[in-house]
C-alpha cells in the first residue's frame, strides 16, 4: 500500500536557480567581510594619524579605497545575479502558463471535433421536428372534444377538486367581499377623508 513515495523531481532549471542563489549568498557574505575590513582600516587610519604616522595612515586609506571599489563591484554583481534569478523564475512561470494554454487549446479542439456545425444543425432540426409533432398531438387532443364533452371534462375536474378539498378537511367556501367604493373621497379640514353619498 503505497510503499514508494514519489520524491519531487529536481529539474535543470531548479538546479540553476539554486546555484545562482548560492552565489548570491556568497556575495552577500563577501560584502559583509569587506565592510568589516573597511571599518577596521578606518580605525587603523585614525590610530596611525593620532600616533603621528601620516604616511601609514595614507597607505591604510588607499587600501580602504580599494576595498570600497571591490564593494561597489560586488553590489553590481549581486544586482545582476538577483535580476537573473528573477528573470529565470518569471520565464518558468511563462512556460507553465504557455503549457496550460496549449493543453486548453488541445481540449478545445477535441470539443470542436465533437460539436461540428453539421451535428448541431441536425440536432436543432430533430428538436424542431419533435416540437412540431408534439404540437400536432396537442392540437388533435384539444380539437377532438365537442363542446358537451369539454363541459363534461370541466365538471369532472370541478368535482375532483371539491372531493380533494373534502378529503383534506376543508371545503371551499365562497367568499363574499364588500363592493368597492364608487365615489371619490373628499378631504376634510382635519386631514380625514369623507365619502360623498
mmCIF file with all atom_site columns, N, CA, C and O in Angstrom, residues 22-61:
data_model
loop_
_atom_site.group_PDB
_atom_site.id
_atom_site.type_symbol
_atom_site.label_atom_id
_atom_site.label_alt_id
_atom_site.label_comp_id
_atom_site.label_asym_id
_atom_site.label_entity_id
_atom_site.label_seq_id
_atom_site.pdbx_PDB_ins_code
_atom_site.Cartn_x
_atom_site.Cartn_y
_atom_site.Cartn_z
_atom_site.occupancy
_atom_site.B_iso_or_equiv
_atom_site.pdbx_formal_charge
_atom_site.auth_seq_id
_atom_site.auth_comp_id
_atom_site.auth_asym_id
_atom_site.auth_atom_id
_atom_site.pdbx_PDB_model_num
ATOM 1   N N  . UNK A 1 22 ? 22.861 30.452 -4.374 1.00 0.00 ? 22 UNK A N  1
ATOM 2   C CA . UNK A 1 22 ? 24.041 30.183 -3.554 1.00 0.00 ? 22 UNK A CA 1
ATOM 3   C C  . UNK A 1 22 ? 25.141 31.204 -3.842 1.00 0.00 ? 22 UNK A C  1
ATOM 4   O O  . UNK A 1 22 ? 25.803 31.695 -2.915 1.00 0.00 ? 22 UNK A O  1
ATOM 5   N N  . UNK A 1 23 ? 25.336 31.541 -5.117 1.00 0.00 ? 23 UNK A N  1
ATOM 6   C CA . UNK A 1 23 ? 26.312 32.564 -5.475 1.00 0.00 ? 23 UNK A CA 1
ATOM 7   C C  . UNK A 1 23 ? 25.929 33.908 -4.858 1.00 0.00 ? 23 UNK A C  1
ATOM 8   O O  . UNK A 1 23 ? 26.786 34.648 -4.370 1.00 0.00 ? 23 UNK A O  1
ATOM 9   N N  . UNK A 1 24 ? 24.628 34.215 -4.878 1.00 0.00 ? 24 UNK A N  1
ATOM 10  C CA . UNK A 1 24 ? 24.149 35.457 -4.268 1.00 0.00 ? 24 UNK A CA 1
ATOM 11  C C  . UNK A 1 24 ? 24.479 35.495 -2.784 1.00 0.00 ? 24 UNK A C  1
ATOM 12  O O  . UNK A 1 24 ? 24.968 36.500 -2.256 1.00 0.00 ? 24 UNK A O  1
ATOM 13  N N  . UNK A 1 25 ? 24.245 34.378 -2.108 1.00 0.00 ? 25 UNK A N  1
ATOM 14  C CA . UNK A 1 25 ? 24.528 34.320 -0.674 1.00 0.00 ? 25 UNK A CA 1
ATOM 15  C C  . UNK A 1 25 ? 26.027 34.472 -0.399 1.00 0.00 ? 25 UNK A C  1
ATOM 16  O O  . UNK A 1 25 ? 26.429 35.149 0.566  1.00 0.00 ? 25 UNK A O  1
ATOM 17  N N  . UNK A 1 26 ? 26.871 33.861 -1.253 1.00 0.00 ? 26 UNK A N  1
ATOM 18  C CA . UNK A 1 26 ? 28.322 34.015 -1.085 1.00 0.00 ? 26 UNK A CA 1
ATOM 19  C C  . UNK A 1 26 ? 28.742 35.465 -1.277 1.00 0.00 ? 26 UNK A C  1
ATOM 20  O O  . UNK A 1 26 ? 29.611 35.982 -0.553 1.00 0.00 ? 26 UNK A O  1
ATOM 21  N N  . UNK A 1 27 ? 28.131 36.135 -2.270 1.00 0.00 ? 27 UNK A N  1
ATOM 22  C CA . UNK A 1 27 ? 28.454 37.556 -2.492 1.00 0.00 ? 27 UNK A CA 1
ATOM 23  C C  . UNK A 1 27 ? 28.048 38.410 -1.295 1.00 0.00 ? 27 UNK A C  1
ATOM 24  O O  . UNK A 1 27 ? 28.759 39.345 -0.913 1.00 0.00 ? 27 UNK A O  1
ATOM 25  N N  . UNK A 1 28 ? 26.906 38.085 -0.687 1.00 0.00 ? 28 UNK A N  1
ATOM 26  C CA . UNK A 1 28 ? 26.476 38.844 0.492  1.00 0.00 ? 28 UNK A CA 1
ATOM 27  C C  . UNK A 1 28 ? 27.453 38.645 1.652  1.00 0.00 ? 28 UNK A C  1
ATOM 28  O O  . UNK A 1 28 ? 27.758 39.591 2.384  1.00 0.00 ? 28 UNK A O  1
ATOM 29  N N  . UNK A 1 29 ? 27.922 37.407 1.819  1.00 0.00 ? 29 UNK A N  1
ATOM 30  C CA . UNK A 1 29 ? 28.915 37.145 2.869  1.00 0.00 ? 29 UNK A CA 1
ATOM 31  C C  . UNK A 1 29 ? 30.210 37.906 2.583  1.00 0.00 ? 29 UNK A C  1
ATOM 32  O O  . UNK A 1 29 ? 30.832 38.461 3.494  1.00 0.00 ? 29 UNK A O  1
ATOM 33  N N  . UNK A 1 30 ? 30.612 37.926 1.313  1.00 0.00 ? 30 UNK A N  1
ATOM 34  C CA . UNK A 1 30 ? 31.813 38.661 0.911  1.00 0.00 ? 30 UNK A CA 1
ATOM 35  C C  . UNK A 1 30 ? 31.649 40.150 1.197  1.00 0.00 ? 30 UNK A C  1
ATOM 36  O O  . UNK A 1 30 ? 32.586 40.809 1.681  1.00 0.00 ? 30 UNK A O  1
ATOM 37  N N  . UNK A 1 31 ? 30.459 40.682 0.941  1.00 0.00 ? 31 UNK A N  1
ATOM 38  C CA . UNK A 1 31 ? 30.198 42.098 1.225  1.00 0.00 ? 31 UNK A CA 1
ATOM 39  C C  . UNK A 1 31 ? 30.351 42.390 2.718  1.00 0.00 ? 31 UNK A C  1
ATOM 40  O O  . UNK A 1 31 ? 30.899 43.424 3.105  1.00 0.00 ? 31 UNK A O  1
ATOM 41  N N  . UNK A 1 32 ? 29.865 41.483 3.549  1.00 0.00 ? 32 UNK A N  1
ATOM 42  C CA . UNK A 1 32 ? 29.986 41.683 4.996  1.00 0.00 ? 32 UNK A CA 1
ATOM 43  C C  . UNK A 1 32 ? 31.452 41.701 5.421  1.00 0.00 ? 32 UNK A C  1
ATOM 44  O O  . UNK A 1 32 ? 31.857 42.521 6.245  1.00 0.00 ? 32 UNK A O  1
ATOM 45  N N  . UNK A 1 33 ? 32.254 40.781 4.845  1.00 0.00 ? 33 UNK A N  1
ATOM 46  C CA . UNK A 1 33 ? 33.685 40.760 5.173  1.00 0.00 ? 33 UNK A CA 1
ATOM 47  C C  . UNK A 1 33 ? 34.361 42.056 4.737  1.00 0.00 ? 33 UNK A C  1
ATOM 48  O O  . UNK A 1 33 ? 35.176 42.623 5.470  1.00 0.00 ? 33 UNK A O  1
ATOM 49  N N  . UNK A 1 34 ? 34.036 42.528 3.546  1.00 0.00 ? 34 UNK A N  1
ATOM 50  C CA . UNK A 1 34 ? 34.625 43.788 3.063  1.00 0.00 ? 34 UNK A CA 1
ATOM 51  C C  . UNK A 1 34 ? 34.232 44.937 3.985  1.00 0.00 ? 34 UNK A C  1
ATOM 52  O O  . UNK A 1 34 ? 35.055 45.799 4.302  1.00 0.00 ? 34 UNK A O  1
ATOM 53  N N  . UNK A 1 35 ? 32.980 44.947 4.426  1.00 0.00 ? 35 UNK A N  1
ATOM 54  C CA . UNK A 1 35 ? 32.525 46.029 5.310  1.00 0.00 ? 35 UNK A CA 1
ATOM 55  C C  . UNK A 1 35 ? 33.299 46.007 6.637  1.00 0.00 ? 35 UNK A C  1
ATOM 56  O O  . UNK A 1 35 ? 33.674 47.057 7.172  1.00 0.00 ? 35 UNK A O  1
ATOM 57  N N  . UNK A 1 36 ? 33.544 44.815 7.151  1.00 0.00 ? 36 UNK A N  1
ATOM 58  C CA . UNK A 1 36 ? 34.339 44.683 8.389  1.00 0.00 ? 36 UNK A CA 1
ATOM 59  C C  . UNK A 1 36 ? 35.748 45.223 8.151  1.00 0.00 ? 36 UNK A C  1
ATOM 60  O O  . UNK A 1 36 ? 36.307 45.968 8.982  1.00 0.00 ? 36 UNK A O  1
ATOM 61  N N  . UNK A 1 37 ? 36.346 44.867 6.988  1.00 0.00 ? 37 UNK A N  1
ATOM 62  C CA . UNK A 1 37 ? 37.705 45.349 6.655  1.00 0.00 ? 37 UNK A CA 1
ATOM 63  C C  . UNK A 1 37 ? 37.702 46.868 6.532  1.00 0.00 ? 37 UNK A C  1
ATOM 64  O O  . UNK A 1 37 ? 38.623 47.546 7.036  1.00 0.00 ? 37 UNK A O  1
ATOM 65  N N  . UNK A 1 38 ? 36.668 47.429 5.876  1.00 0.00 ? 38 UNK A N  1
ATOM 66  C CA . UNK A 1 38 ? 36.580 48.888 5.719  1.00 0.00 ? 38 UNK A CA 1
ATOM 67  C C  . UNK A 1 38 ? 36.532 49.587 7.080  1.00 0.00 ? 38 UNK A C  1
ATOM 68  O O  . UNK A 1 38 ? 37.234 50.591 7.302  1.00 0.00 ? 38 UNK A O  1
ATOM 69  N N  . UNK A 1 39 ? 35.698 49.046 7.975  1.00 0.00 ? 39 UNK A N  1
ATOM 70  C CA . UNK A 1 39 ? 35.584 49.662 9.304  1.00 0.00 ? 39 UNK A CA 1
ATOM 71  C C  . UNK A 1 39 ? 36.914 49.562 10.062 1.00 0.00 ? 39 UNK A C  1
ATOM 72  O O  . UNK A 1 39 ? 37.352 50.516 10.710 1.00 0.00 ? 39 UNK A O  1
ATOM 73  N N  . UNK A 1 40 ? 37.572 48.395 9.971  1.00 0.00 ? 40 UNK A N  1
ATOM 74  C CA . UNK A 1 40 ? 38.839 48.191 10.669 1.00 0.00 ? 40 UNK A CA 1
ATOM 75  C C  . UNK A 1 40 ? 39.937 49.118 10.120 1.00 0.00 ? 40 UNK A C  1
ATOM 76  O O  . UNK A 1 40 ? 40.682 49.748 10.876 1.00 0.00 ? 40 UNK A O  1
ATOM 77  N N  . UNK A 1 41 ? 40.011 49.251 8.788  1.00 0.00 ? 41 UNK A N  1
ATOM 78  C CA . UNK A 1 41 ? 41.034 50.111 8.192  1.00 0.00 ? 41 UNK A CA 1
ATOM 79  C C  . UNK A 1 41 ? 40.779 51.586 8.507  1.00 0.00 ? 41 UNK A C  1
ATOM 80  O O  . UNK A 1 41 ? 41.722 52.358 8.650  1.00 0.00 ? 41 UNK A O  1
ATOM 81  N N  . UNK A 1 42 ? 39.531 51.950 8.646  1.00 0.00 ? 42 UNK A N  1
ATOM 82  C CA . UNK A 1 42 ? 39.218 53.325 9.035  1.00 0.00 ? 42 UNK A CA 1
ATOM 83  C C  . UNK A 1 42 ? 39.752 53.605 10.449 1.00 0.00 ? 42 UNK A C  1
ATOM 84  O O  . UNK A 1 42 ? 40.351 54.657 10.699 1.00 0.00 ? 42 UNK A O  1
ATOM 85  N N  . UNK A 1 43 ? 39.533 52.640 11.335 1.00 0.00 ? 43 UNK A N  1
ATOM 86  C CA . UNK A 1 43 ? 40.036 52.786 12.707 1.00 0.00 ? 43 UNK A CA 1
ATOM 87  C C  . UNK A 1 43 ? 41.573 52.803 12.729 1.00 0.00 ? 43 UNK A C  1
ATOM 88  O O  . UNK A 1 43 ? 42.188 53.592 13.460 1.00 0.00 ? 43 UNK A O  1
ATOM 89  N N  . UNK A 1 44 ? 42.188 51.947 11.923 1.00 0.00 ? 44 UNK A N  1
ATOM 90  C CA . UNK A 1 44 ? 43.667 51.908 11.862 1.00 0.00 ? 44 UNK A CA 1
ATOM 91  C C  . UNK A 1 44 ? 44.200 53.242 11.354 1.00 0.00 ? 44 UNK A C  1
ATOM 92  O O  . UNK A 1 44 ? 45.185 53.784 11.894 1.00 0.00 ? 44 UNK A O  1
ATOM 93  N N  . UNK A 1 45 ? 43.537 53.798 10.323 1.00 0.00 ? 45 UNK A N  1
ATOM 94  C CA . UNK A 1 45 ? 43.991 55.088 9.777  1.00 0.00 ? 45 UNK A CA 1
ATOM 95  C C  . UNK A 1 45 ? 43.884 56.178 10.839 1.00 0.00 ? 45 UNK A C  1
ATOM 96  O O  . UNK A 1 45 ? 44.777 57.031 10.967 1.00 0.00 ? 45 UNK A O  1
ATOM 97  N N  . UNK A 1 46 ? 42.824 56.153 11.626 1.00 0.00 ? 46 UNK A N  1
ATOM 98  C CA . UNK A 1 46 ? 42.670 57.148 12.704 1.00 0.00 ? 46 UNK A CA 1
ATOM 99  C C  . UNK A 1 46 ? 43.775 56.977 13.745 1.00 0.00 ? 46 UNK A C  1
ATOM 100 O O  . UNK A 1 46 ? 44.360 57.960 14.219 1.00 0.00 ? 46 UNK A O  1
ATOM 101 N N  . UNK A 1 47 ? 44.062 55.720 14.089 1.00 0.00 ? 47 UNK A N  1
ATOM 102 C CA . UNK A 1 47 ? 45.105 55.461 15.091 1.00 0.00 ? 47 UNK A CA 1
ATOM 103 C C  . UNK A 1 47 ? 46.483 55.893 14.578 1.00 0.00 ? 47 UNK A C  1
ATOM 104 O O  . UNK A 1 47 ? 47.282 56.490 15.329 1.00 0.00 ? 47 UNK A O  1
ATOM 105 N N  . UNK A 1 48 ? 46.795 55.593 13.302 1.00 0.00 ? 48 UNK A N  1
ATOM 106 C CA . UNK A 1 48 ? 48.086 55.971 12.732 1.00 0.00 ? 48 UNK A CA 1
ATOM 107 C C  . UNK A 1 48 ? 48.233 57.491 12.676 1.00 0.00 ? 48 UNK A C  1
ATOM 108 O O  . UNK A 1 48 ? 49.307 58.029 12.960 1.00 0.00 ? 48 UNK A O  1
ATOM 109 N N  . UNK A 1 49 ? 47.144 58.164 12.351 1.00 0.00 ? 49 UNK A N  1
ATOM 110 C CA . UNK A 1 49 ? 47.189 59.627 12.294 1.00 0.00 ? 49 UNK A CA 1
ATOM 111 C C  . UNK A 1 49 ? 47.373 60.207 13.693 1.00 0.00 ? 49 UNK A C  1
ATOM 112 O O  . UNK A 1 49 ? 48.132 61.172 13.885 1.00 0.00 ? 49 UNK A O  1
ATOM 113 N N  . UNK A 1 50 ? 46.695 59.595 14.685 1.00 0.00 ? 50 UNK A N  1
ATOM 114 C CA . UNK A 1 50 ? 46.832 60.067 16.064 1.00 0.00 ? 50 UNK A CA 1
ATOM 115 C C  . UNK A 1 50 ? 48.250 59.822 16.580 1.00 0.00 ? 50 UNK A C  1
ATOM 116 O O  . UNK A 1 50 ? 48.766 60.590 17.398 1.00 0.00 ? 50 UNK A O  1
ATOM 117 N N  . UNK A 1 51 ? 48.877 58.771 16.090 1.00 0.00 ? 51 UNK A N  1
ATOM 118 C CA . UNK A 1 51 ? 50.244 58.452 16.523 1.00 0.00 ? 51 UNK A CA 1
ATOM 119 C C  . UNK A 1 51 ? 51.270 59.269 15.745 1.00 0.00 ? 51 UNK A C  1
ATOM 120 O O  . UNK A 1 51 ? 52.470 59.186 16.035 1.00 0.00 ? 51 UNK A O  1
ATOM 121 N N  . UNK A 1 52 ? 50.826 60.027 14.762 1.00 0.00 ? 52 UNK A N  1
ATOM 122 C CA . UNK A 1 52 ? 51.727 60.881 14.018 1.00 0.00 ? 52 UNK A CA 1
ATOM 123 C C  . UNK A 1 52 ? 52.323 60.206 12.799 1.00 0.00 ? 52 UNK A C  1
ATOM 124 O O  . UNK A 1 52 ? 53.269 60.710 12.205 1.00 0.00 ? 52 UNK A O  1
ATOM 125 N N  . UNK A 1 53 ? 51.817 59.055 12.404 1.00 0.00 ? 53 UNK A N  1
ATOM 126 C CA . UNK A 1 53 ? 52.313 58.335 11.235 1.00 0.00 ? 53 UNK A CA 1
ATOM 127 C C  . UNK A 1 53 ? 51.390 58.639 10.046 1.00 0.00 ? 53 UNK A C  1
ATOM 128 O O  . UNK A 1 53 ? 50.536 57.839 9.657  1.00 0.00 ? 53 UNK A O  1
ATOM 129 N N  . UNK A 1 54 ? 51.611 59.786 9.458  1.00 0.00 ? 54 UNK A N  1
ATOM 130 C CA . UNK A 1 54 ? 50.769 60.241 8.372  1.00 0.00 ? 54 UNK A CA 1
ATOM 131 C C  . UNK A 1 54 ? 50.902 59.350 7.138  1.00 0.00 ? 54 UNK A C  1
ATOM 132 O O  . UNK A 1 54 ? 49.913 59.036 6.480  1.00 0.00 ? 54 UNK A O  1
ATOM 133 N N  . UNK A 1 55 ? 52.112 58.881 6.824  1.00 0.00 ? 55 UNK A N  1
ATOM 134 C CA . UNK A 1 55 ? 52.329 58.050 5.642  1.00 0.00 ? 55 UNK A CA 1
ATOM 135 C C  . UNK A 1 55 ? 51.630 56.689 5.791  1.00 0.00 ? 55 UNK A C  1
ATOM 136 O O  . UNK A 1 55 ? 51.051 56.164 4.857  1.00 0.00 ? 55 UNK A O  1
ATOM 137 N N  . UNK A 1 56 ? 51.652 56.098 7.004  1.00 0.00 ? 56 UNK A N  1
ATOM 138 C CA . UNK A 1 56 ? 50.966 54.826 7.233  1.00 0.00 ? 56 UNK A CA 1
ATOM 139 C C  . UNK A 1 56 ? 49.445 55.023 7.153  1.00 0.00 ? 56 UNK A C  1
ATOM 140 O O  . UNK A 1 56 ? 48.728 54.154 6.643  1.00 0.00 ? 56 UNK A O  1
ATOM 141 N N  . UNK A 1 57 ? 48.945 56.133 7.667  1.00 0.00 ? 57 UNK A N  1
ATOM 142 C CA . UNK A 1 57 ? 47.513 56.440 7.584  1.00 0.00 ? 57 UNK A CA 1
ATOM 143 C C  . UNK A 1 57 ? 47.095 56.559 6.131  1.00 0.00 ? 57 UNK A C  1
ATOM 144 O O  . UNK A 1 57 ? 46.027 56.076 5.720  1.00 0.00 ? 57 UNK A O  1
ATOM 145 N N  . UNK A 1 58 ? 47.971 57.179 5.291  1.00 0.00 ? 58 UNK A N  1
ATOM 146 C CA . UNK A 1 58 ? 47.678 57.339 3.869  1.00 0.00 ? 58 UNK A CA 1
ATOM 147 C C  . UNK A 1 58 ? 47.631 55.982 3.158  1.00 0.00 ? 58 UNK A C  1
ATOM 148 O O  . UNK A 1 58 ? 46.732 55.725 2.350  1.00 0.00 ? 58 UNK A O  1
ATOM 149 N N  . UNK A 1 59 ? 48.544 55.074 3.474  1.00 0.00 ? 59 UNK A N  1
ATOM 150 C CA . UNK A 1 59 ? 48.549 53.731 2.882  1.00 0.00 ? 59 UNK A CA 1
ATOM 151 C C  . UNK A 1 59 ? 47.281 52.978 3.288  1.00 0.00 ? 59 UNK A C  1
ATOM 152 O O  . UNK A 1 59 ? 46.639 52.320 2.457  1.00 0.00 ? 59 UNK A O  1
ATOM 153 N N  . UNK A 1 60 ? 46.913 53.098 4.542  1.00 0.00 ? 60 UNK A N  1
ATOM 154 C CA . UNK A 1 60 ? 45.705 52.418 5.034  1.00 0.00 ? 60 UNK A CA 1
ATOM 155 C C  . UNK A 1 60 ? 44.466 52.962 4.335  1.00 0.00 ? 60 UNK A C  1
ATOM 156 O O  . UNK A 1 60 ? 43.567 52.196 3.964  1.00 0.00 ? 60 UNK A O  1
ATOM 157 N N  . UNK A 1 61 ? 44.392 54.287 4.123  1.00 0.00 ? 61 UNK A N  1
ATOM 158 C CA . UNK A 1 61 ? 43.244 54.872 3.431  1.00 0.00 ? 61 UNK A CA 1
ATOM 159 C C  . UNK A 1 61 ? 43.198 54.443 1.959  1.00 0.00 ? 61 UNK A C  1
ATOM 160 O O  . UNK A 1 61 ? 42.113 54.262 1.400  1.00 0.00 ? 61 UNK A O  1
#
